[in-house]
Amino acid sequence: MTLRSLSDVPLPSQDVIDLVRHSVVGLPEGSTRLATAFYEHLFAMVPEVRGMFSADIGPQEQRMADALIAVVQHLDTPDDIADHLRELGYQHYKELGVRAEHYPHVGRALIRAVSDVSPTWSSSMSSAWVLVYQWVTAHMIDGAEHAAARSENPA
């Protein structure tokens, strides 16, 4: 999965957003099933990132599940969700040490997890998730870059 800059990533079309939403429509509110599958894939693919998280991954799974569903639900209000994504990127950079090179692994783990939990999974959904993930990631990395710049040049 290729990282793209914020200026190179348009908001996905409504058809793409609808496909992404359809892929998670069967998940009950508050479910961590998707997040559990995501972390299983992530830690299998990149075991060295396991140390970035506490031993009890349960609370992190719930935060991730809630954040992901919120993003999917609010893609129609991109300005609001973009600000939230930048803040998440900043927070993940400062608190967990997430760097740009981690995001491609996260994207692959996420798409594998959605394919695991979605009963209607298709190749078009995979493509839709890539587009949405690139948009999400561009905003999160933008937030992290601002955090890095603040750390290097405190006011």
Coordinates of N, CA, C and O in Angstrom, one line a residue:
M1 N 0.8 -1.2 0.0 CA 0.0 0.0 0.0 C 0.9 1.2 0.0 O 1.8 1.4 0.8
T2 N 0.6 2.1 -0.9 CA 1.5 3.3 -1.1 C 0.9 4.5 -0.3 O -0.3 4.7 -0.3
L3 N 1.8 5.1 0.4 CA 1.4 6.4 1.1 C 1.4 7.5 0.1 O 2.3 7.6 -0.7
R4 N 0.4 8.3 0.3 CA 0.3 9.5 -0.6 C 0.1 10.7 0.3 O -0.4 10.7 1.3
S5 N 0.6 11.9 -0.3 CA 0.5 13.1 0.5 C -1.0 13.6 0.5 O -1.8 13.3 -0.4
L6 N -1.3 14.5 1.5 CA -2.6 15.0 1.6 C -3.1 15.7 0.3 O -4.2 15.5 -0.1
S7 N -2.2 16.4 -0.4 CA -2.6 17.1 -1.6 C -2.9 16.1 -2.8 O -3.5 16.5 -3.7
D8 N -2.4 14.9 -2.6 CA -2.6 13.9 -3.7 C -3.8 13.0 -3.5 O -4.0 12.1 -4.3
V9 N -4.5 13.1 -2.4 CA -5.5 12.2 -2.1 C -6.9 12.9 -1.9 O -7.2 13.6 -1.0
P10 N -7.7 12.7 -3.0 CA -9.0 13.3 -2.9 C -10.0 12.5 -2.0 O -9.7 11.3 -1.7
L11 N -11.0 13.1 -1.5 CA -12.0 12.4 -0.8 C -12.6 11.3 -1.7 O -12.9 11.7 -2.9
P12 N -12.7 10.1 -1.3 CA -13.3 9.1 -2.2 C -14.8 9.5 -2.6 O -15.5 10.2 -1.8
S13 N -15.2 8.9 -3.7 CA -16.5 9.2 -4.2 C -17.6 8.6 -3.3 O -17.3 7.7 -2.5
Q14 N -18.8 9.0 -3.5 CA -19.9 8.5 -2.7 C -20.1 7.0 -2.9 O -20.4 6.2 -2.0
D15 N -19.8 6.5 -4.1 CA -19.9 5.0 -4.4 C -18.9 4.3 -3.6 O -19.2 3.2 -3.1
V16 N -17.7 4.8 -3.5 CA -16.6 4.2 -2.7 C -17.0 4.2 -1.2 O -16.9 3.2 -0.5
I17 N -17.5 5.3 -0.8 CA -17.9 5.4 0.7 C -19.0 4.4 0.9 O -19.0 3.7 2.0
D18 N -20.0 4.3 0.0 CA -21.1 3.4 0.2 C -20.6 1.9 0.3 O -21.1 1.1 1.1
L19 N -19.6 1.6 -0.5 CA -19.0 0.2 -0.5 C -18.3 -0.1 0.8 O -18.5 -1.1 1.4
V20 N -17.6 0.9 1.3 CA -16.9 0.7 2.6 C -17.9 0.6 3.7 O -17.8 -0.3 4.6
R21 N -19.0 1.4 3.7 CA -20.0 1.3 4.7 C -20.7 -0.1 4.6 O -21.0 -0.7 5.7
H22 N -21.0 -0.5 3.4 CA -21.7 -1.8 3.3 C -20.8 -3.0 3.8 O -21.4 -3.9 4.4
S23 N -19.5 -2.8 3.8 CA -18.6 -3.9 4.2 C -18.7 -4.1 5.8 O -18.4 -5.2 6.3
V24 N -19.1 -3.0 6.5 CA -19.1 -3.1 8.0 C -20.6 -3.0 8.5 O -20.7 -2.9 9.7
V25 N -21.5 -3.1 7.6 CA -22.9 -2.8 8.1 C -23.4 -3.9 9.1 O -24.2 -3.6 9.9
G26 N -22.9 -5.1 9.0 CA -23.3 -6.2 9.9 C -22.7 -6.1 11.3 O -23.0 -7.0 12.2
L27 N -21.7 -5.2 11.5 CA -21.1 -5.2 12.9 C -22.0 -4.5 13.8 O -22.4 -3.3 13.6
P28 N -22.3 -5.1 15.0 CA -23.1 -4.4 15.9 C -22.3 -3.3 16.6 O -21.1 -3.3 16.7
E29 N -23.1 -2.2 17.0 CA -22.5 -1.1 17.7 C -21.7 -1.6 18.9 O -22.2 -2.4 19.7
G30 N -20.5 -1.1 19.0 CA -19.7 -1.4 20.2 C -18.9 -2.7 20.0 O -18.1 -3.1 20.8
S31 N -19.0 -3.4 18.9 CA -18.3 -4.6 18.6 C -16.8 -4.3 18.4 O -16.5 -3.4 17.7
T32 N -16.0 -5.2 18.9 CA -14.6 -5.1 18.7 C -14.1 -6.2 17.7 O -12.9 -6.4 17.6
R33 N -15.0 -6.9 17.1 CA -14.6 -8.0 16.2 C -13.7 -7.6 15.1 O -12.7 -8.3 14.9
L34 N -13.9 -6.5 14.5 CA -13.1 -6.0 13.4 C -11.7 -5.6 14.0 O -10.7 -5.9 13.5
A35 N -11.7 -4.9 15.1 CA -10.4 -4.5 15.8 C -9.6 -5.7 16.2 O -8.4 -5.7 16.1
T36 N -10.3 -6.7 16.8 CA -9.6 -7.9 17.2 C -8.9 -8.5 16.0 O -7.7 -8.9 16.1
A37 N -9.6 -8.7 14.9 CA -9.0 -9.3 13.7 C -7.9 -8.4 13.2 O -6.8 -8.9 12.8
F38 N -8.1 -7.1 13.2 CA -7.0 -6.1 12.8 C -5.7 -6.4 13.6 O -4.6 -6.5 13.0
Y39 N -5.8 -6.3 14.9 CA -4.6 -6.5 15.7 C -3.9 -7.9 15.5 O -2.7 -8.0 15.5
E40 N -4.7 -8.9 15.3 CA -4.2 -10.2 15.1 C -3.4 -10.2 13.8 O -2.2 -10.7 13.7
H41 N -3.9 -9.6 12.7 CA -3.2 -9.5 11.5 C -1.9 -8.6 11.6 O -0.9 -9.0 11.1
L42 N -2.1 -7.5 12.3 CA -1.0 -6.5 12.4 C 0.2 -7.2 13.1 O 1.3 -7.1 12.7
F43 N -0.1 -7.8 14.3 CA 1.0 -8.4 15.1 C 1.6 -9.6 14.4 O 2.8 -9.9 14.6
A44 N 0.8 -10.3 13.6 CA 1.4 -11.4 12.8 C 2.3 -10.9 11.7 O 3.4 -11.5 11.4
M45 N 1.9 -9.8 11.0 CA 2.7 -9.3 9.9 C 3.9 -8.5 10.4 O 5.0 -8.6 9.8
V46 N 3.8 -7.8 11.5 CA 4.8 -6.9 12.0 C 4.9 -7.1 13.5 O 4.5 -6.2 14.3
P47 N 5.5 -8.2 14.0 CA 5.5 -8.5 15.4 C 6.2 -7.4 16.3 O 5.9 -7.3 17.4
E48 N 7.1 -6.7 15.7 CA 7.9 -5.7 16.4 C 7.0 -4.6 16.9 O 7.4 -3.9 17.8
V49 N 5.8 -4.4 16.3 CA 5.0 -3.3 16.8 C 4.2 -3.6 18.0 O 3.6 -2.8 18.6
R50 N 4.2 -4.9 18.4 CA 3.4 -5.3 19.5 C 3.8 -4.6 20.8 O 3.0 -4.2 21.6
G51 N 5.1 -4.3 20.9 CA 5.6 -3.6 22.1 C 5.1 -2.1 22.2 O 5.3 -1.5 23.2
M52 N 4.5 -1.6 21.2 CA 3.9 -0.2 21.2 C 2.7 -0.2 22.0 O 2.2 0.9 22.3
F53 N 2.1 -1.3 22.3 CA 0.8 -1.4 23.0 C 0.9 -2.1 24.3 O 1.8 -2.9 24.5
S54 N 0.0 -1.8 25.2 CA 0.0 -2.4 26.5 C -0.3 -3.9 26.4 O -0.9 -4.3 25.4
A55 N 0.0 -4.7 27.4 CA -0.3 -6.1 27.4 C -1.7 -6.4 27.2 O -2.1 -7.3 26.5
D56 N -2.6 -5.6 27.9 CA -4.0 -5.8 27.7 C -4.5 -4.9 26.5 O -4.7 -3.7 26.7
I57 N -4.7 -5.6 25.4 CA -5.0 -4.9 24.2 C -6.5 -4.5 24.1 O -6.9 -3.8 23.2
G58 N -7.3 -5.1 25.0 CA -8.8 -4.9 25.0 C -9.2 -3.4 24.9 O -10.0 -3.1 24.0
P59 N -8.7 -2.6 25.8 CA -9.1 -1.2 25.7 C -8.7 -0.5 24.4 O -9.5 0.3 23.8
Q60 N -7.6 -0.8 23.8 CA -7.1 -0.3 22.6 C -8.0 -0.8 21.4 O -8.3 -0.1 20.5
E61 N -8.4 -2.1 21.5 CA -9.3 -2.6 20.5 C -10.6 -1.8 20.5 O -11.1 -1.5 19.4
Q62 N -11.2 -1.5 21.6 CA -12.4 -0.8 21.7 C -12.2 0.6 21.1 O -13.1 1.1 20.4
R63 N -11.1 1.3 21.5 CA -10.9 2.6 20.9 C -10.8 2.6 19.4 O -11.3 3.4 18.7
M64 N -10.0 1.6 18.9 CA -9.8 1.5 17.5 C -11.2 1.2 16.8 O -11.5 1.8 15.8
A65 N -12.0 0.3 17.3 CA -13.3 -0.1 16.8 C -14.2 1.2 16.7 O -14.8 1.5 15.7
D66 N -14.2 1.9 17.8 CA -15.1 3.1 17.9 C -14.6 4.2 16.9 O -15.4 4.8 16.2
A67 N -13.3 4.4 16.8 CA -12.7 5.4 15.9 C -13.0 5.0 14.4 O -13.4 5.8 13.6
L68 N -12.8 3.7 14.1 CA -13.0 3.3 12.7 C -14.4 3.5 12.3 O -14.7 4.0 11.2
I69 N -15.4 3.0 13.1 CA -16.8 3.2 12.8 C -17.2 4.6 12.7 O -17.9 5.0 11.8
A70 N -16.6 5.5 13.5 CA -16.9 6.9 13.5 C -16.4 7.5 12.1 O -17.1 8.3 11.5
V71 N -15.2 7.1 11.7 CA -14.7 7.6 10.5 C -15.6 7.2 9.3 O -16.0 8.0 8.5
V72 N -16.0 5.9 9.3 CA -16.8 5.4 8.2 C -18.1 6.1 8.2 O -18.6 6.5 7.1
Q73 N -18.7 6.3 9.3 CA -20.0 7.0 9.4 C -20.0 8.5 9.0 O -21.0 9.0 8.6
H74 N -18.8 9.1 9.2 CA -18.7 10.6 9.0 C -18.0 11.0 7.7 O -17.6 12.1 7.6
L75 N -17.8 10.1 6.8 CA -17.1 10.4 5.6 C -17.8 11.5 4.8 O -17.3 12.1 3.9
D76 N -19.1 11.6 5.1 CA -19.9 12.6 4.4 C -19.6 14.0 4.9 O -20.0 15.0 4.2
T77 N -19.0 14.2 6.0 CA -18.6 15.5 6.6 C -17.1 15.5 6.7 O -16.5 15.4 7.8
P78 N -16.4 15.5 5.5 CA -15.0 15.3 5.5 C -14.2 16.4 6.3 O -13.1 16.0 6.9
D79 N -14.6 17.6 6.4 CA -13.8 18.6 7.2 C -13.8 18.2 8.6 O -12.8 18.3 9.3
D80 N -15.0 17.8 9.2 CA -15.0 17.4 10.6 C -14.2 16.2 10.8 O -13.4 16.2 11.8
I81 N -14.3 15.2 10.0 CA -13.5 13.9 10.3 C -12.1 14.1 10.0 O -11.2 13.5 10.7
A82 N -11.7 15.0 9.0 CA -10.3 15.3 8.7 C -9.6 15.9 10.0 O -8.5 15.5 10.3
D83 N -10.2 16.8 10.6 CA -9.6 17.4 11.9 C -9.4 16.3 12.9 O -8.4 16.3 13.6
H84 N -10.4 15.4 13.1 CA -10.3 14.3 14.0 C -9.2 13.4 13.6 O -8.4 12.9 14.5
L85 N -9.0 13.1 12.4 CA -7.9 12.2 11.9 C -6.6 12.8 12.2 O -5.6 12.1 12.5
R86 N -6.4 14.1 11.9 CA -5.2 14.8 12.2 C -4.8 14.7 13.7 O -3.7 14.5 14.1
E87 N -5.8 14.9 14.5 CA -5.6 14.8 16.0 C -5.2 13.3 16.4 O -4.3 13.1 17.2
L88 N -5.9 12.3 15.7 CA -5.5 10.9 16.0 C -4.0 10.7 15.6 O -3.3 10.0 16.3
G89 N -3.7 11.2 14.4 CA -2.3 11.1 13.9 C -1.3 11.7 14.9 O -0.3 11.1 15.2
Y90 N -1.6 12.9 15.4 CA -0.8 13.5 16.4 C -0.7 12.7 17.6 O 0.4 12.4 18.1
Q91 N -1.8 12.2 18.1 CA -1.9 11.4 19.3 C -1.1 10.1 19.2 O -0.3 9.7 20.1
H92 N -1.3 9.4 18.1 CA -0.6 8.2 17.8 C 0.9 8.4 17.7 O 1.7 7.5 18.2
Y93 N 1.3 9.5 17.1 CA 2.8 9.8 17.0 C 3.3 10.1 18.4 O 4.4 9.5 18.8
K94 N 2.7 10.9 19.2 CA 3.2 11.3 20.5 C 3.1 10.2 21.6 O 4.0 10.0 22.3
E95 N 2.0 9.4 21.6 CA 1.8 8.4 22.6 C 2.3 7.0 22.3 O 2.7 6.3 23.2
L96 N 2.2 6.7 21.0 CA 2.5 5.3 20.7 C 3.8 5.2 19.8 O 4.3 4.1 19.6
G97 N 4.3 6.3 19.3 CA 5.4 6.3 18.5 C 5.2 5.8 17.0 O 6.1 5.4 16.4
V98 N 3.9 6.0 16.6 CA 3.6 5.6 15.2 C 4.2 6.5 14.2 O 4.2 7.8 14.4
R99 N 4.9 5.9 13.3 CA 5.6 6.7 12.2 C 5.0 6.4 10.9 O 4.3 5.4 10.7
A100 N 5.3 7.2 9.9 CA 4.7 7.0 8.5 C 5.0 5.6 8.0 O 4.1 5.0 7.3
E101 N 6.1 5.0 8.3 CA 6.4 3.7 7.8 C 5.5 2.6 8.4 O 5.5 1.5 7.8
H102 N 4.8 2.9 9.4 CA 3.9 1.9 10.0 C 2.6 1.8 9.2 O 1.9 0.8 9.2
Y103 N 2.2 2.9 8.6 CA 0.9 3.0 8.0 C 0.6 2.0 6.9 O -0.5 1.5 6.8
P104 N 1.5 1.6 6.0 CA 1.2 0.6 5.0 C 0.9 -0.8 5.7 O 0.0 -1.5 5.2
H105 N 1.6 -1.1 6.8 CA 1.3 -2.3 7.5 C -0.1 -2.3 8.1 O -0.9 -3.3 8.0
V106 N -0.4 -1.1 8.7 CA -1.8 -0.9 9.3 C -2.8 -1.1 8.2 O -3.9 -1.8 8.4
G107 N -2.6 -0.5 7.0 CA -3.6 -0.6 5.9 C -3.8 -2.1 5.5 O -5.0 -2.5 5.3
R108 N -2.7 -2.8 5.3 CA -2.9 -4.2 4.9 C -3.6 -5.0 6.0 O -4.5 -5.8 5.7
A109 N -3.3 -4.8 7.2 CA -3.9 -5.5 8.3 C -5.4 -5.2 8.4 O -6.3 -6.0 8.6
L110 N -5.7 -3.9 8.2 CA -7.1 -3.5 8.2 C -7.9 -4.1 7.1 O -9.0 -4.6 7.4
I111 N -7.4 -4.1 5.9 CA -8.2 -4.7 4.8 C -8.3 -6.2 5.0 O -9.4 -6.7 4.7
R112 N -7.3 -6.8 5.5 CA -7.5 -8.3 5.8 C -8.5 -8.5 6.9 O -9.3 -9.4 6.8
A113 N -8.5 -7.6 7.9 CA -9.5 -7.8 8.9 C -10.9 -7.6 8.4 O -11.9 -8.3 8.8
V114 N -11.1 -6.5 7.6 CA -12.5 -6.3 7.1 C -12.9 -7.5 6.2 O -14.1 -7.9 6.3
S115 N -12.0 -8.0 5.4 CA -12.4 -9.2 4.6 C -12.7 -10.4 5.5 O -13.6 -11.2 5.1
D116 N -12.1 -10.5 6.7 CA -12.5 -11.6 7.6 C -13.9 -11.4 8.2 O -14.6 -12.4 8.4
V117 N -14.3 -10.2 8.5 CA -15.6 -10.0 9.2 C -16.7 -9.7 8.3 O -17.9 -9.7 8.7
S118 N -16.5 -9.3 7.1 CA -17.6 -8.9 6.2 C -18.1 -10.0 5.4 O -17.4 -10.6 4.6
P119 N -19.4 -10.4 5.6 CA -20.0 -11.5 4.8 C -20.2 -11.2 3.4 O -20.4 -12.1 2.6
T120 N -20.1 -9.9 3.0 CA -20.3 -9.5 1.6 C -19.1 -9.0 0.9 O -19.1 -8.3 -0.1
W121 N -17.9 -9.4 1.4 CA -16.6 -9.0 0.9 C -16.4 -9.2 -0.5 O -16.8 -10.3 -1.0
S122 N -15.9 -8.3 -1.2 CA -15.6 -8.4 -2.7 C -14.3 -7.7 -3.0 O -13.9 -6.9 -2.3
S123 N -13.8 -7.9 -4.2 CA -12.6 -7.2 -4.7 C -12.9 -5.7 -4.8 O -12.0 -4.9 -4.6
S124 N -14.1 -5.3 -5.2 CA -14.5 -3.9 -5.3 C -14.4 -3.2 -3.9 O -14.1 -2.1 -3.7
M125 N -14.8 -4.0 -2.8 CA -14.7 -3.5 -1.5 C -13.3 -3.3 -1.1 O -12.9 -2.3 -0.4
S126 N -12.5 -4.2 -1.5 CA -11.0 -4.1 -1.2 C -10.5 -2.8 -1.8 O -9.8 -2.0 -1.1
S127 N -10.8 -2.6 -3.0 CA -10.3 -1.3 -3.7 C -10.9 -0.1 -3.0 O -10.2 0.9 -2.9
A128 N -12.2 -0.2 -2.6 CA -12.8 1.0 -1.9 C -12.1 1.3 -0.6 O -11.8 2.4 -0.3
W129 N -11.7 0.2 0.1 CA -11.0 0.4 1.4 C -9.7 1.0 1.2 O -9.2 1.8 2.0
V130 N -9.0 0.6 0.1 CA -7.7 1.2 -0.1 C -7.8 2.7 -0.3 O -7.0 3.5 0.2
L131 N -8.8 3.1 -1.1 CA -9.0 4.6 -1.4 C -9.3 5.3 -0.1 O -8.8 6.4 0.2
V132 N -10.2 4.8 0.7 CA -10.6 5.4 2.0 C -9.4 5.4 2.9 O -9.1 6.5 3.5
Y133 N -8.7 4.3 3.0 CA -7.5 4.3 3.9 C -6.5 5.3 3.5 O -5.8 5.9 4.3
Q134 N -6.2 5.4 2.2 CA -5.2 6.4 1.7 C -5.7 7.8 2.2 O -4.8 8.6 2.6
W135 N -6.9 8.1 2.1 CA -7.4 9.5 2.5 C -7.3 9.6 4.0 O -6.8 10.6 4.5
V136 N -7.7 8.6 4.8 CA -7.5 8.6 6.2 C -6.1 8.8 6.6 O -5.7 9.6 7.4
T137 N -5.2 8.0 6.0 CA -3.8 8.0 6.4 C -3.1 9.3 6.1 O -2.3 9.8 6.8
A138 N -3.5 9.9 4.9 CA -2.9 11.2 4.6 C -3.2 12.2 5.7 O -2.3 13.0 6.0
H139 N -4.4 12.2 6.2 CA -4.7 13.2 7.3 C -4.0 12.8 8.6 O -3.6 13.8 9.3
M140 N -3.9 11.6 8.9 CA -3.3 11.2 10.1 C -1.8 11.5 10.1 O -1.2 12.0 11.0
I141 N -1.2 11.3 8.9 CA 0.3 11.6 8.8 C 0.5 13.1 8.8 O 1.5 13.6 9.4
D142 N -0.4 13.9 8.3 CA -0.4 15.3 8.4 C -0.4 15.7 9.8 O 0.5 16.6 10.2
G143 N -1.2 15.2 10.6 CA -1.2 15.5 12.1 C 0.1 15.1 12.8 O 0.6 15.8 13.6
A144 N 0.6 13.9 12.4 CA 1.8 13.4 13.0 C 3.0 14.3 12.6 O 3.9 14.6 13.4
E145 N 3.0 14.8 11.3 CA 4.1 15.7 10.9 C 4.1 17.0 11.6 O 5.1 17.5 12.0
H146 N 2.9 17.5 11.9 CA 2.8 18.7 12.7 C 3.3 18.5 14.1 O 3.9 19.3 14.7
A147 N 3.0 17.3 14.7 CA 3.5 16.9 16.0 C 5.1 16.9 16.0 O 5.7 17.4 16.9
A148 N 5.6 16.3 15.0 CA 7.1 16.2 14.9 C 7.7 17.6 14.7 O 8.7 17.9 15.4
A149 N 7.1 18.4 13.9 CA 7.6 19.8 13.7 C 7.6 20.5 15.1 O 8.5 21.3 15.4
R150 N 6.5 20.4 15.8 CA 6.4 21.0 17.1 C 7.4 20.5 18.1 O 8.0 21.3 18.9
S151 N 7.7 19.2 18.0 CA 8.7 18.7 18.9 C 10.1 19.2 18.6 O 10.9 19.4 19.5
E152 N 10.4 19.4 17.3 CA 11.7 19.8 16.9 C 11.9 21.3 17.1 O 13.0 21.8 17.3
N153 N 10.8 22.1 17.0 CA 10.8 23.5 17.1 C 9.8 24.0 18.1 O 8.8 24.7 17.7
P154 N 10.0 23.8 19.4 CA 9.0 24.2 20.3 C 8.9 25.7 20.4 O 9.9 26.4 20.2
A155 N 7.7 26.2 20.6 CA 7.5 27.7 20.6 C 8.0 28.3 21.8 O 8.2 27.9 22.8

